[in-house]
Structure formats: C-alpha cells, structure tokens
Amino acid sequence: MVRNVRAAGAVLWRFRGAGDTPGASAVEVAIVHRPRYDDWSLPKGKLERGETRHAAAVREVAEETGFAAVLGRHLGRVGYPVPEGDKTVDYYAARAAGGEFAPNEEVDELRWLPAAAAADLLSYPHDRVVLSRFTEFPPDTVTVLLVRHGHAGRKKLWTGPDDQRPLSPTGRHQADALTALLPLFGADRVFSVPKERCVATVAPLAGLLGVPVVPEPALAEAPRPPDSPRGPTDPAPAVARLRDIARAGGTPVVCSQGGVIPGVVGALLADLPGGSGVEPDELKSPKGSAWVLSFTPDGRLVSADHIPHPAQADRA
C-alpha cells in the first residue's frame, strides 16, 4: 500500500532591512540548505501525529530557521514521490515575526534573498512554482478569517429565542479548535453576529487575545417568518462590510452564519482572475469551519482557502 506522507511549509518573508515596516524597498525570502541532501529548499517538514497542516508549517519554520512565522495566504499543495510513498506539501506565505537562525541538525545555512535570486538557488522545480505563486501579489495582504459558528444543537428542540440558542458540546469543541488555529494567522480583532452561538464560538479566542467581541449585525442572516424556508440572503451589504473590515488592516476574525457565508464568499471569488478553484460544496461552509480570505489593502480578494473543520480535518 502506498503511504501518503503529509507535510507543510512556507515562503518565509520579511522587508529587507526594515523589520515589518510596510513600504520597505524590497522583500526577502528565506531558503535553507540541508546538508543531508545537499540541497536548497523552502522550509518545510512532516506533520506530527494529530497536528494540523497550519500548526506544522509554523513549527517547521521555527525549527529550521529559528524564526516565528505568521501565516498568510495559502500558496497551494504540491505532490511528489518519496521513498516512503507519495508526499504532499501545503505551503503558505508567512511573515517573519522575529527570531534568529542557528545551525541545527537539519539545516546548516539560511539565506535571505530577493525572490528572483532565491528561485535561481532553489534545487527543486516545485519550490520554484510555489515561490512564483508568492510573487504574484504583494506579500503584505490583509487576512480576514471568516468563521461559521459552531454546532448549536437542533433548532427544533430549542424552546427559547433563537438568538439565545447556545453551543452544544460539539460546538464548544469546535470553538476550542478555532482558538488554537486562528492565532497562527496573527488574529488581532474579533467581530461576531450578535447571537449567542456566534459570540460563544469566538469568545474564547477574544479572551486569549485580550480583545472584545465587536457586534457585527451586517453579517447576520436576514429575519424571516417562523417555519418559513431559509432562502439566500442578499450578500451585497455583508460583502461591502467585509471589505471595509479588510481595509482597516490587521487580521480580523468575523463569525457569521450559514445563510450568509456562501453568498459572501461566492461574491468575493469574482475578484479572482482565471477562476477560484473553489468547489461548490466548500461554499456551504459547515459549522465550525473557517475561510482564510486574503485581501489587498484596497479590499480586493486575492486568495481564498477553506478550512473545513479544524477540530478534525487536515491532521496527520
């Protein structure tokens, strides 16, 4: 039986000579030399048991380069054969957030180079493809983490006001998983539809970050008469509000609902040239799932990555 080896890595970047200052004259990326293979590659490594691809990317960058990484847009998945079987690697853009390189068992040299010079030195075509994807857009995109609230039991069994329907034990588990995942992207602000199940999904994250949960009614489902079928909500107001949130910068988390998220993401995907590559089923956005939406500073979407269920999916 062929074994599927899961791995994750990153294009680690920084502004040359200017730390994290936007508008610096040039961007550098980190490539590493591995003496075991005598090659130059992007930092990456295998997922540990029970680890998500996102956590693995941050851990591997730290282990190989000595730098903390803040994840940004997903740069795609590459696959190639290895002695153990077939290897698939998920890559992310990742901003260097401080650190210092020291030679270690896996890596004996790190170089910070402009992307063109790094591409010339890289040993493998798939690394050059990933680096090319990174250079398609400026590195300092704004990440908006659009979350669907966690599981809140069966609506028909809840006798109180719908706005007060709480998370179920499954929903609380999903909230915990999101609290572990979203800081990897540098989450720094938290917005939520003002419903108990939505607020409760992101409240643990807000507590961890020491920020309030800001009410965001523009991302709520439109009211409808009792027992009426749920129809699609006009996405335009929510799309406009999400773009405004993106333009404000930082890394905001926004918790919304299943009647809103598919329409919003579907409308935003029209920004992407040449098709989005997003499957229709992904737009359904199961409870507890998240979209990593990357915007230019003026609010144009450049990347969309769906995380189906951080409590279960994409783990080794």
mmCIF file with all atom_site columns, N, CA and C in Angstrom, residues 52-123:
data_model
loop_
_atom_site.group_PDB
_atom_site.id
_atom_site.type_symbol
_atom_site.label_atom_id
_atom_site.label_alt_id
_atom_site.label_comp_id
_atom_site.label_asym_id
_atom_site.label_entity_id
_atom_site.label_seq_id
_atom_site.pdbx_PDB_ins_code
_atom_site.Cartn_x
_atom_site.Cartn_y
_atom_site.Cartn_z
_atom_site.occupancy
_atom_site.B_iso_or_equiv
_atom_site.pdbx_formal_charge
_atom_site.auth_seq_id
_atom_site.auth_comp_id
_atom_site.auth_asym_id
_atom_site.auth_atom_id
_atom_site.pdbx_PDB_model_num
ATOM 1   N N  . THR A 1 52  ? -2.280 19.774 12.752 1.00 0.00 ? 52  THR A N  1
ATOM 2   C CA . THR A 1 52  ? -2.851 20.346 11.536 1.00 0.00 ? 52  THR A CA 1
ATOM 3   C C  . THR A 1 52  ? -1.730 20.828 10.627 1.00 0.00 ? 52  THR A C  1
ATOM 4   N N  . ARG A 1 53  ? -2.068 20.995 9.349  1.00 0.00 ? 53  ARG A N  1
ATOM 5   C CA . ARG A 1 53  ? -1.075 21.488 8.389  1.00 0.00 ? 53  ARG A CA 1
ATOM 6   C C  . ARG A 1 53  ? -0.617 22.899 8.741  1.00 0.00 ? 53  ARG A C  1
ATOM 7   N N  . HIS A 1 54  ? -1.515 23.699 9.325  1.00 0.00 ? 54  HIS A N  1
ATOM 8   C CA . HIS A 1 54  ? -1.157 25.076 9.672  1.00 0.00 ? 54  HIS A CA 1
ATOM 9   C C  . HIS A 1 54  ? -0.159 25.100 10.834 1.00 0.00 ? 54  HIS A C  1
ATOM 10  N N  . ALA A 1 55  ? -0.443 24.319 11.875 1.00 0.00 ? 55  ALA A N  1
ATOM 11  C CA . ALA A 1 55  ? 0.470  24.258 13.009 1.00 0.00 ? 55  ALA A CA 1
ATOM 12  C C  . ALA A 1 55  ? 1.814  23.679 12.585 1.00 0.00 ? 55  ALA A C  1
ATOM 13  N N  . ALA A 1 56  ? 1.789  22.690 11.690 1.00 0.00 ? 56  ALA A N  1
ATOM 14  C CA . ALA A 1 56  ? 3.032  22.089 11.230 1.00 0.00 ? 56  ALA A CA 1
ATOM 15  C C  . ALA A 1 56  ? 3.888  23.098 10.470 1.00 0.00 ? 56  ALA A C  1
ATOM 16  N N  . ALA A 1 57  ? 3.256  23.924 9.639  1.00 0.00 ? 57  ALA A N  1
ATOM 17  C CA . ALA A 1 57  ? 4.010  24.921 8.880  1.00 0.00 ? 57  ALA A CA 1
ATOM 18  C C  . ALA A 1 57  ? 4.728  25.880 9.826  1.00 0.00 ? 57  ALA A C  1
ATOM 19  N N  . VAL A 1 58  ? 4.025  26.365 10.856 1.00 0.00 ? 58  VAL A N  1
ATOM 20  C CA . VAL A 1 58  ? 4.638  27.294 11.810 1.00 0.00 ? 58  VAL A CA 1
ATOM 21  C C  . VAL A 1 58  ? 5.750  26.605 12.592 1.00 0.00 ? 58  VAL A C  1
ATOM 22  N N  . ARG A 1 59  ? 5.501  25.385 13.047 1.00 0.00 ? 59  ARG A N  1
ATOM 23  C CA . ARG A 1 59  ? 6.518  24.660 13.818 1.00 0.00 ? 59  ARG A CA 1
ATOM 24  C C  . ARG A 1 59  ? 7.760  24.380 12.983 1.00 0.00 ? 59  ARG A C  1
ATOM 25  N N  . GLU A 1 60  ? 7.569  23.899 11.759 1.00 0.00 ? 60  GLU A N  1
ATOM 26  C CA . GLU A 1 60  ? 8.712  23.557 10.918 1.00 0.00 ? 60  GLU A CA 1
ATOM 27  C C  . GLU A 1 60  ? 9.544  24.783 10.564 1.00 0.00 ? 60  GLU A C  1
ATOM 28  N N  . VAL A 1 61  ? 8.877  25.898 10.299 1.00 0.00 ? 61  VAL A N  1
ATOM 29  C CA . VAL A 1 61  ? 9.623  27.130 10.034 1.00 0.00 ? 61  VAL A CA 1
ATOM 30  C C  . VAL A 1 61  ? 10.483 27.490 11.245 1.00 0.00 ? 61  VAL A C  1
ATOM 31  N N  . ALA A 1 62  ? 9.899  27.409 12.433 1.00 0.00 ? 62  ALA A N  1
ATOM 32  C CA . ALA A 1 62  ? 10.651 27.736 13.645 1.00 0.00 ? 62  ALA A CA 1
ATOM 33  C C  . ALA A 1 62  ? 11.836 26.791 13.837 1.00 0.00 ? 62  ALA A C  1
ATOM 34  N N  . GLU A 1 63  ? 11.604 25.498 13.616 1.00 0.00 ? 63  GLU A N  1
ATOM 35  C CA . GLU A 1 63  ? 12.674 24.526 13.840 1.00 0.00 ? 63  GLU A CA 1
ATOM 36  C C  . GLU A 1 63  ? 13.802 24.677 12.827 1.00 0.00 ? 63  GLU A C  1
ATOM 37  N N  . GLU A 1 64  ? 13.470 24.969 11.580 1.00 0.00 ? 64  GLU A N  1
ATOM 38  C CA . GLU A 1 64  ? 14.504 25.011 10.546 1.00 0.00 ? 64  GLU A CA 1
ATOM 39  C C  . GLU A 1 64  ? 15.180 26.373 10.427 1.00 0.00 ? 64  GLU A C  1
ATOM 40  N N  . THR A 1 65  ? 14.458 27.453 10.758 1.00 0.00 ? 65  THR A N  1
ATOM 41  C CA . THR A 1 65  ? 15.011 28.787 10.540 1.00 0.00 ? 65  THR A CA 1
ATOM 42  C C  . THR A 1 65  ? 15.270 29.567 11.828 1.00 0.00 ? 65  THR A C  1
ATOM 43  N N  . GLY A 1 66  ? 14.608 29.199 12.922 1.00 0.00 ? 66  GLY A N  1
ATOM 44  C CA . GLY A 1 66  ? 14.717 29.964 14.150 1.00 0.00 ? 66  GLY A CA 1
ATOM 45  C C  . GLY A 1 66  ? 13.778 31.148 14.223 1.00 0.00 ? 66  GLY A C  1
ATOM 46  N N  . PHE A 1 67  ? 12.936 31.343 13.207 1.00 0.00 ? 67  PHE A N  1
ATOM 47  C CA . PHE A 1 67  ? 12.043 32.490 13.167 1.00 0.00 ? 67  PHE A CA 1
ATOM 48  C C  . PHE A 1 67  ? 10.599 32.079 13.452 1.00 0.00 ? 67  PHE A C  1
ATOM 49  N N  . ALA A 1 68  ? 9.894  32.917 14.216 1.00 0.00 ? 68  ALA A N  1
ATOM 50  C CA . ALA A 1 68  ? 8.453  32.771 14.371 1.00 0.00 ? 68  ALA A CA 1
ATOM 51  C C  . ALA A 1 68  ? 7.782  33.195 13.074 1.00 0.00 ? 68  ALA A C  1
ATOM 52  N N  . ALA A 1 69  ? 6.700  32.523 12.709 1.00 0.00 ? 69  ALA A N  1
ATOM 53  C CA . ALA A 1 69  ? 6.012  32.796 11.451 1.00 0.00 ? 69  ALA A CA 1
ATOM 54  C C  . ALA A 1 69  ? 4.557  33.114 11.705 1.00 0.00 ? 69  ALA A C  1
ATOM 55  N N  . VAL A 1 70  ? 4.052  34.114 10.997 1.00 0.00 ? 70  VAL A N  1
ATOM 56  C CA . VAL A 1 70  ? 2.628  34.442 10.999 1.00 0.00 ? 70  VAL A CA 1
ATOM 57  C C  . VAL A 1 70  ? 2.076  34.078 9.632  1.00 0.00 ? 70  VAL A C  1
ATOM 58  N N  . LEU A 1 71  ? 1.169  33.110 9.606  1.00 0.00 ? 71  LEU A N  1
ATOM 59  C CA . LEU A 1 71  ? 0.676  32.607 8.329  1.00 0.00 ? 71  LEU A CA 1
ATOM 60  C C  . LEU A 1 71  ? -0.173 33.639 7.604  1.00 0.00 ? 71  LEU A C  1
ATOM 61  N N  . GLY A 1 72  ? -0.088 33.583 6.270  1.00 0.00 ? 72  GLY A N  1
ATOM 62  C CA . GLY A 1 72  ? -0.934 34.386 5.406  1.00 0.00 ? 72  GLY A CA 1
ATOM 63  C C  . GLY A 1 72  ? -1.661 33.494 4.423  1.00 0.00 ? 72  GLY A C  1
ATOM 64  N N  . ARG A 1 73  ? -1.621 33.855 3.153  1.00 0.00 ? 73  ARG A N  1
ATOM 65  C CA . ARG A 1 73  ? -2.410 33.124 2.168  1.00 0.00 ? 73  ARG A CA 1
ATOM 66  C C  . ARG A 1 73  ? -1.812 31.756 1.849  1.00 0.00 ? 73  ARG A C  1
ATOM 67  N N  . HIS A 1 74  ? -2.705 30.846 1.508  1.00 0.00 ? 74  HIS A N  1
ATOM 68  C CA . HIS A 1 74  ? -2.314 29.503 1.094  1.00 0.00 ? 74  HIS A CA 1
ATOM 69  C C  . HIS A 1 74  ? -1.741 29.580 -0.311 1.00 0.00 ? 74  HIS A C  1
ATOM 70  N N  . LEU A 1 75  ? -0.563 28.993 -0.509 1.00 0.00 ? 75  LEU A N  1
ATOM 71  C CA . LEU A 1 75  ? 0.104  29.046 -1.808 1.00 0.00 ? 75  LEU A CA 1
ATOM 72  C C  . LEU A 1 75  ? -0.071 27.763 -2.610 1.00 0.00 ? 75  LEU A C  1
ATOM 73  N N  . GLY A 1 76  ? -0.888 26.862 -2.094 1.00 0.00 ? 76  GLY A N  1
ATOM 74  C CA . GLY A 1 76  ? -1.175 25.647 -2.848 1.00 0.00 ? 76  GLY A CA 1
ATOM 75  C C  . GLY A 1 76  ? -0.519 24.416 -2.254 1.00 0.00 ? 76  GLY A C  1
ATOM 76  N N  . ARG A 1 77  ? -0.838 23.299 -2.871 1.00 0.00 ? 77  ARG A N  1
ATOM 77  C CA . ARG A 1 77  ? -0.344 21.984 -2.441 1.00 0.00 ? 77  ARG A CA 1
ATOM 78  C C  . ARG A 1 77  ? 0.421  21.355 -3.584 1.00 0.00 ? 77  ARG A C  1
ATOM 79  N N  . VAL A 1 78  ? 1.600  20.842 -3.288 1.00 0.00 ? 78  VAL A N  1
ATOM 80  C CA . VAL A 1 78  ? 2.397  20.157 -4.303 1.00 0.00 ? 78  VAL A CA 1
ATOM 81  C C  . VAL A 1 78  ? 2.592  18.712 -3.871 1.00 0.00 ? 78  VAL A C  1
ATOM 82  N N  . GLY A 1 79  ? 2.795  17.836 -4.833 1.00 0.00 ? 79  GLY A N  1
ATOM 83  C CA . GLY A 1 79  ? 2.991  16.427 -4.545 1.00 0.00 ? 79  GLY A CA 1
ATOM 84  C C  . GLY A 1 79  ? 4.127  15.842 -5.353 1.00 0.00 ? 79  GLY A C  1
ATOM 85  N N  . TYR A 1 80  ? 4.828  14.890 -4.769 1.00 0.00 ? 80  TYR A N  1
ATOM 86  C CA . TYR A 1 80  ? 5.925  14.229 -5.465 1.00 0.00 ? 80  TYR A CA 1
ATOM 87  C C  . TYR A 1 80  ? 6.241  12.921 -4.738 1.00 0.00 ? 80  TYR A C  1
ATOM 88  N N  . PRO A 1 81  ? 6.844  11.955 -5.432 1.00 0.00 ? 81  PRO A N  1
ATOM 89  C CA . PRO A 1 81  ? 7.161  10.673 -4.797 1.00 0.00 ? 81  PRO A CA 1
ATOM 90  C C  . PRO A 1 81  ? 8.386  10.780 -3.900 1.00 0.00 ? 81  PRO A C  1
ATOM 91  N N  . VAL A 1 82  ? 8.341  10.042 -2.791 1.00 0.00 ? 82  VAL A N  1
ATOM 92  C CA . VAL A 1 82  ? 9.472  9.906  -1.871 1.00 0.00 ? 82  VAL A CA 1
ATOM 93  C C  . VAL A 1 82  ? 9.613  8.428  -1.551 1.00 0.00 ? 82  VAL A C  1
ATOM 94  N N  . PRO A 1 83  ? 10.736 8.014  -0.948 1.00 0.00 ? 83  PRO A N  1
ATOM 95  C CA . PRO A 1 83  ? 10.910 6.586  -0.656 1.00 0.00 ? 83  PRO A CA 1
ATOM 96  C C  . PRO A 1 83  ? 9.776  5.976  0.172  1.00 0.00 ? 83  PRO A C  1
ATOM 97  N N  . GLU A 1 84  ? 9.149  6.778  1.061  1.00 0.00 ? 84  GLU A N  1
ATOM 98  C CA . GLU A 1 84  ? 8.077  6.237  1.910  1.00 0.00 ? 84  GLU A CA 1
ATOM 99  C C  . GLU A 1 84  ? 6.748  6.113  1.184  1.00 0.00 ? 84  GLU A C  1
ATOM 100 N N  . GLY A 1 85  ? 6.602  6.785  0.027  1.00 0.00 ? 85  GLY A N  1
ATOM 101 C CA . GLY A 1 85  ? 5.327  6.782  -0.689 1.00 0.00 ? 85  GLY A CA 1
ATOM 102 C C  . GLY A 1 85  ? 5.146  8.064  -1.480 1.00 0.00 ? 85  GLY A C  1
ATOM 103 N N  . ASP A 1 86  ? 3.949  8.646  -1.415 1.00 0.00 ? 86  ASP A N  1
ATOM 104 C CA . ASP A 1 86  ? 3.660  9.915  -2.081 1.00 0.00 ? 86  ASP A CA 1
ATOM 105 C C  . ASP A 1 86  ? 3.597  11.018 -1.036 1.00 0.00 ? 86  ASP A C  1
ATOM 106 N N  . LYS A 1 87  ? 4.316  12.108 -1.276 1.00 0.00 ? 87  LYS A N  1
ATOM 107 C CA . LYS A 1 87  ? 4.369  13.214 -0.335 1.00 0.00 ? 87  LYS A CA 1
ATOM 108 C C  . LYS A 1 87  ? 3.575  14.392 -0.865 1.00 0.00 ? 87  LYS A C  1
ATOM 109 N N  . THR A 1 88  ? 2.731  14.989 -0.013 1.00 0.00 ? 88  THR A N  1
ATOM 110 C CA . THR A 1 88  ? 2.019  16.213 -0.360 1.00 0.00 ? 88  THR A CA 1
ATOM 111 C C  . THR A 1 88  ? 2.389  17.280 0.655  1.00 0.00 ? 88  THR A C  1
ATOM 112 N N  . VAL A 1 89  ? 2.673  18.477 0.144  1.00 0.00 ? 89  VAL A N  1
ATOM 113 C CA . VAL A 1 89  ? 3.122  19.577 0.999  1.00 0.00 ? 89  VAL A CA 1
ATOM 114 C C  . VAL A 1 89  ? 2.229  20.784 0.751  1.00 0.00 ? 89  VAL A C  1
ATOM 115 N N  . ASP A 1 90  ? 1.629  21.306 1.819  1.00 0.00 ? 90  ASP A N  1
ATOM 116 C CA . ASP A 1 90  ? 0.886  22.563 1.763  1.00 0.00 ? 90  ASP A CA 1
ATOM 117 C C  . ASP A 1 90  ? 1.826  23.700 2.115  1.00 0.00 ? 90  ASP A C  1
ATOM 118 N N  . TYR A 1 91  ? 1.810  24.749 1.275  1.00 0.00 ? 91  TYR A N  1
ATOM 119 C CA . TYR A 1 91  ? 2.688  25.899 1.508  1.00 0.00 ? 91  TYR A CA 1
ATOM 120 C C  . TYR A 1 91  ? 1.855  27.151 1.765  1.00 0.00 ? 91  TYR A C  1
ATOM 121 N N  . TYR A 1 92  ? 2.413  28.032 2.594  1.00 0.00 ? 92  TYR A N  1
ATOM 122 C CA . TYR A 1 92  ? 1.774  29.295 2.946  1.00 0.00 ? 92  TYR A CA 1
ATOM 123 C C  . TYR A 1 92  ? 2.775  30.431 2.814  1.00 0.00 ? 92  TYR A C  1
ATOM 124 N N  . ALA A 1 93  ? 2.266  31.616 2.512  1.00 0.00 ? 93  ALA A N  1
ATOM 125 C CA . ALA A 1 93  ? 3.061  32.812 2.746  1.00 0.00 ? 93  ALA A CA 1
ATOM 126 C C  . ALA A 1 93  ? 3.113  33.011 4.254  1.00 0.00 ? 93  ALA A C  1
ATOM 127 N N  . ALA A 1 94  ? 4.273  33.376 4.783  1.00 0.00 ? 94  ALA A N  1
ATOM 128 C CA . ALA A 1 94  ? 4.411  33.525 6.233  1.00 0.00 ? 94  ALA A CA 1
ATOM 129 C C  . ALA A 1 94  ? 5.368  34.669 6.538  1.00 0.00 ? 94  ALA A C  1
ATOM 130 N N  . ARG A 1 95  ? 4.875  35.644 7.267  1.00 0.00 ? 95  ARG A N  1
ATOM 131 C CA . ARG A 1 95  ? 5.691  36.796 7.643  1.00 0.00 ? 95  ARG A CA 1
ATOM 132 C C  . ARG A 1 95  ? 6.587  36.428 8.824  1.00 0.00 ? 95  ARG A C  1
ATOM 133 N N  . ALA A 1 96  ? 7.865  36.746 8.714  1.00 0.00 ? 96  ALA A N  1
ATOM 134 C CA . ALA A 1 96  ? 8.789  36.522 9.819  1.00 0.00 ? 96  ALA A CA 1
ATOM 135 C C  . ALA A 1 96  ? 8.482  37.505 10.936 1.00 0.00 ? 96  ALA A C  1
ATOM 136 N N  . ALA A 1 97  ? 8.274  36.981 12.140 1.00 0.00 ? 97  ALA A N  1
ATOM 137 C CA . ALA A 1 97  ? 7.879  37.809 13.270 1.00 0.00 ? 97  ALA A CA 1
ATOM 138 C C  . ALA A 1 97  ? 8.928  37.785 14.372 1.00 0.00 ? 97  ALA A C  1
ATOM 139 N N  . GLY A 1 98  ? 10.165 37.804 13.989 1.00 0.00 ? 98  GLY A N  1
ATOM 140 C CA . GLY A 1 98  ? 11.244 37.816 14.968 1.00 0.00 ? 98  GLY A CA 1
ATOM 141 C C  . GLY A 1 98  ? 11.896 36.462 15.115 1.00 0.00 ? 98  GLY A C  1
ATOM 142 N N  . GLY A 1 99  ? 13.166 36.477 15.458 1.00 0.00 ? 99  GLY A N  1
ATOM 143 C CA . GLY A 1 99  ? 13.911 35.246 15.632 1.00 0.00 ? 99  GLY A CA 1
ATOM 144 C C  . GLY A 1 99  ? 15.329 35.406 15.142 1.00 0.00 ? 99  GLY A C  1
ATOM 145 N N  . GLU A 1 100 ? 16.062 34.320 15.187 1.00 0.00 ? 100 GLU A N  1
ATOM 146 C CA . GLU A 1 100 ? 17.451 34.331 14.737 1.00 0.00 ? 100 GLU A CA 1
ATOM 147 C C  . GLU A 1 100 ? 17.846 32.920 14.337 1.00 0.00 ? 100 GLU A C  1
ATOM 148 N N  . PHE A 1 101 ? 18.537 32.803 13.221 1.00 0.00 ? 101 PHE A N  1
ATOM 149 C CA . PHE A 1 101 ? 18.932 31.480 12.747 1.00 0.00 ? 101 PHE A CA 1
ATOM 150 C C  . PHE A 1 101 ? 20.143 30.974 13.514 1.00 0.00 ? 101 PHE A C  1
ATOM 151 N N  . ALA A 1 102 ? 20.133 29.675 13.811 1.00 0.00 ? 102 ALA A N  1
ATOM 152 C CA . ALA A 1 102 ? 21.289 28.969 14.347 1.00 0.00 ? 102 ALA A CA 1
ATOM 153 C C  . ALA A 1 102 ? 21.367 27.621 13.646 1.00 0.00 ? 102 ALA A C  1
ATOM 154 N N  . PRO A 1 103 ? 22.531 27.221 13.158 1.00 0.00 ? 103 PRO A N  1
ATOM 155 C CA . PRO A 1 103 ? 22.649 25.907 12.506 1.00 0.00 ? 103 PRO A CA 1
ATOM 156 C C  . PRO A 1 103 ? 22.138 24.800 13.414 1.00 0.00 ? 103 PRO A C  1
ATOM 157 N N  . ASN A 1 104 ? 21.474 23.820 12.794 1.00 0.00 ? 104 ASN A N  1
ATOM 158 C CA . ASN A 1 104 ? 20.900 22.714 13.559 1.00 0.00 ? 104 ASN A CA 1
ATOM 159 C C  . ASN A 1 104 ? 21.091 21.422 12.795 1.00 0.00 ? 104 ASN A C  1
ATOM 160 N N  . GLU A 1 105 ? 20.509 20.334 13.309 1.00 0.00 ? 105 GLU A N  1
ATOM 161 C CA . GLU A 1 105 ? 20.724 19.025 12.704 1.00 0.00 ? 105 GLU A CA 1
ATOM 162 C C  . GLU A 1 105 ? 20.211 18.949 11.269 1.00 0.00 ? 105 GLU A C  1
ATOM 163 N N  . GLU A 1 106 ? 19.142 19.685 10.971 1.00 0.00 ? 106 GLU A N  1
ATOM 164 C CA . GLU A 1 106 ? 18.550 19.609 9.637  1.00 0.00 ? 106 GLU A CA 1
ATOM 165 C C  . GLU A 1 106 ? 19.069 20.661 8.674  1.00 0.00 ? 106 GLU A C  1
ATOM 166 N N  . VAL A 1 107 ? 19.384 21.837 9.192  1.00 0.00 ? 107 VAL A N  1
ATOM 167 C CA . VAL A 1 107 ? 19.743 22.969 8.340  1.00 0.00 ? 107 VAL A CA 1
ATOM 168 C C  . VAL A 1 107 ? 21.049 23.582 8.837  1.00 0.00 ? 107 VAL A C  1
ATOM 169 N N  . ASP A 1 108 ? 22.015 23.735 7.929  1.00 0.00 ? 108 ASP A N  1
ATOM 170 C CA . ASP A 1 108 ? 23.288 24.320 8.339  1.00 0.00 ? 108 ASP A CA 1
ATOM 171 C C  . ASP A 1 108 ? 23.488 25.746 7.827  1.00 0.00 ? 108 ASP A C  1
ATOM 172 N N  . GLU A 1 109 ? 22.588 26.217 6.955  1.00 0.00 ? 109 GLU A N  1
ATOM 173 C CA . GLU A 1 109 ? 22.718 27.580 6.431  1.00 0.00 ? 109 GLU A CA 1
ATOM 174 C C  . GLU A 1 109 ? 21.355 28.106 6.017  1.00 0.00 ? 109 GLU A C  1
ATOM 175 N N  . LEU A 1 110 ? 21.102 29.385 6.298  1.00 0.00 ? 110 LEU A N  1
ATOM 176 C CA . LEU A 1 110 ? 19.910 30.084 5.850  1.00 0.00 ? 110 LEU A CA 1
ATOM 177 C C  . LEU A 1 110 ? 20.338 31.330 5.103  1.00 0.00 ? 110 LEU A C  1
ATOM 178 N N  . ARG A 1 111 ? 19.676 31.608 3.992  1.00 0.00 ? 111 ARG A N  1
ATOM 179 C CA . ARG A 1 111 ? 19.946 32.831 3.246  1.00 0.00 ? 111 ARG A CA 1
ATOM 180 C C  . ARG A 1 111 ? 18.646 33.611 3.037  1.00 0.00 ? 111 ARG A C  1
ATOM 181 N N  . TRP A 1 112 ? 18.705 34.914 3.299  1.00 0.00 ? 112 TRP A N  1
ATOM 182 C CA . TRP A 1 112 ? 17.622 35.830 2.959  1.00 0.00 ? 112 TRP A CA 1
ATOM 183 C C  . TRP A 1 112 ? 17.960 36.458 1.616  1.00 0.00 ? 112 TRP A C  1
ATOM 184 N N  . LEU A 1 113 ? 17.091 36.237 0.630  1.00 0.00 ? 113 LEU A N  1
ATOM 185 C CA . LEU A 1 113 ? 17.384 36.673 -0.729 1.00 0.00 ? 113 LEU A CA 1
ATOM 186 C C  . LEU A 1 113 ? 16.151 37.284 -1.374 1.00 0.00 ? 113 LEU A C  1
ATOM 187 N N  . PRO A 1 114 ? 16.328 38.194 -2.352 1.00 0.00 ? 114 PRO A N  1
ATOM 188 C CA . PRO A 1 114 ? 15.195 38.583 -3.192 1.00 0.00 ? 114 PRO A CA 1
ATOM 189 C C  . PRO A 1 114 ? 14.637 37.348 -3.884 1.00 0.00 ? 114 PRO A C  1
ATOM 190 N N  . ALA A 1 115 ? 13.345 37.378 -4.205 1.00 0.00 ? 115 ALA A N  1
ATOM 191 C CA . ALA A 1 115 ? 12.692 36.184 -4.749 1.00 0.00 ? 115 ALA A CA 1
ATOM 192 C C  . ALA A 1 115 ? 13.389 35.655 -5.994 1.00 0.00 ? 115 ALA A C  1
ATOM 193 N N  . ALA A 1 116 ? 13.826 36.521 -6.902 1.00 0.00 ? 116 ALA A N  1
ATOM 194 C CA . ALA A 1 116 ? 14.465 36.055 -8.144 1.00 0.00 ? 116 ALA A CA 1
ATOM 195 C C  . ALA A 1 116 ? 15.759 35.318 -7.844 1.00 0.00 ? 116 ALA A C  1
ATOM 196 N N  . ALA A 1 117 ? 16.556 35.843 -6.921 1.00 0.00 ? 117 ALA A N  1
ATOM 197 C CA . ALA A 1 117 ? 17.806 35.171 -6.575 1.00 0.00 ? 117 ALA A CA 1
ATOM 198 C C  . ALA A 1 117 ? 17.536 33.860 -5.845 1.00 0.00 ? 117 ALA A C  1
ATOM 199 N N  . ALA A 1 118 ? 16.503 33.835 -4.998 1.00 0.00 ? 118 ALA A N  1
ATOM 200 C CA . ALA A 1 118 ? 16.146 32.597 -4.302 1.00 0.00 ? 118 ALA A CA 1
ATOM 201 C C  . ALA A 1 118 ? 15.717 31.525 -5.301 1.00 0.00 ? 118 ALA A C  1
ATOM 202 N N  . ALA A 1 119 ? 14.933 31.911 -6.311 1.00 0.00 ? 119 ALA A N  1
ATOM 203 C CA . ALA A 1 119 ? 14.480 30.951 -7.321 1.00 0.00 ? 119 ALA A CA 1
ATOM 204 C C  . ALA A 1 119 ? 15.663 30.338 -8.058 1.00 0.00 ? 119 ALA A C  1
ATOM 205 N N  . ASP A 1 120 ? 16.689 31.133 -8.331 1.00 0.00 ? 120 ASP A N  1
ATOM 206 C CA . ASP A 1 120 ? 17.871 30.614 -9.024 1.00 0.00 ? 120 ASP A CA 1
ATOM 207 C C  . ASP A 1 120 ? 18.619 29.586 -8.182 1.00 0.00 ? 120 ASP A C  1
ATOM 208 N N  . LEU A 1 121 ? 18.550 29.739 -6.858 1.00 0.00 ? 121 LEU A N  1
ATOM 209 C CA . LEU A 1 121 ? 19.312 28.847 -5.984 1.00 0.00 ? 121 LEU A CA 1
ATOM 210 C C  . LEU A 1 121 ? 18.532 27.605 -5.562 1.00 0.00 ? 121 LEU A C  1
ATOM 211 N N  . LEU A 1 122 ? 17.218 27.670 -5.575 1.00 0.00 ? 122 LEU A N  1
ATOM 212 C CA . LEU A 1 122 ? 16.421 26.524 -5.146 1.00 0.00 ? 122 LEU A CA 1
ATOM 213 C C  . LEU A 1 122 ? 16.709 25.290 -5.996 1.00 0.00 ? 122 LEU A C  1
ATOM 214 N N  . SER A 1 123 ? 16.715 24.128 -5.340 1.00 0.00 ? 123 SER A N  1
ATOM 215 C CA . SER A 1 123 ? 17.101 22.894 -6.020 1.00 0.00 ? 123 SER A CA 1
ATOM 216 C C  . SER A 1 123 ? 15.965 22.212 -6.764 1.00 0.00 ? 123 SER A C  1
#
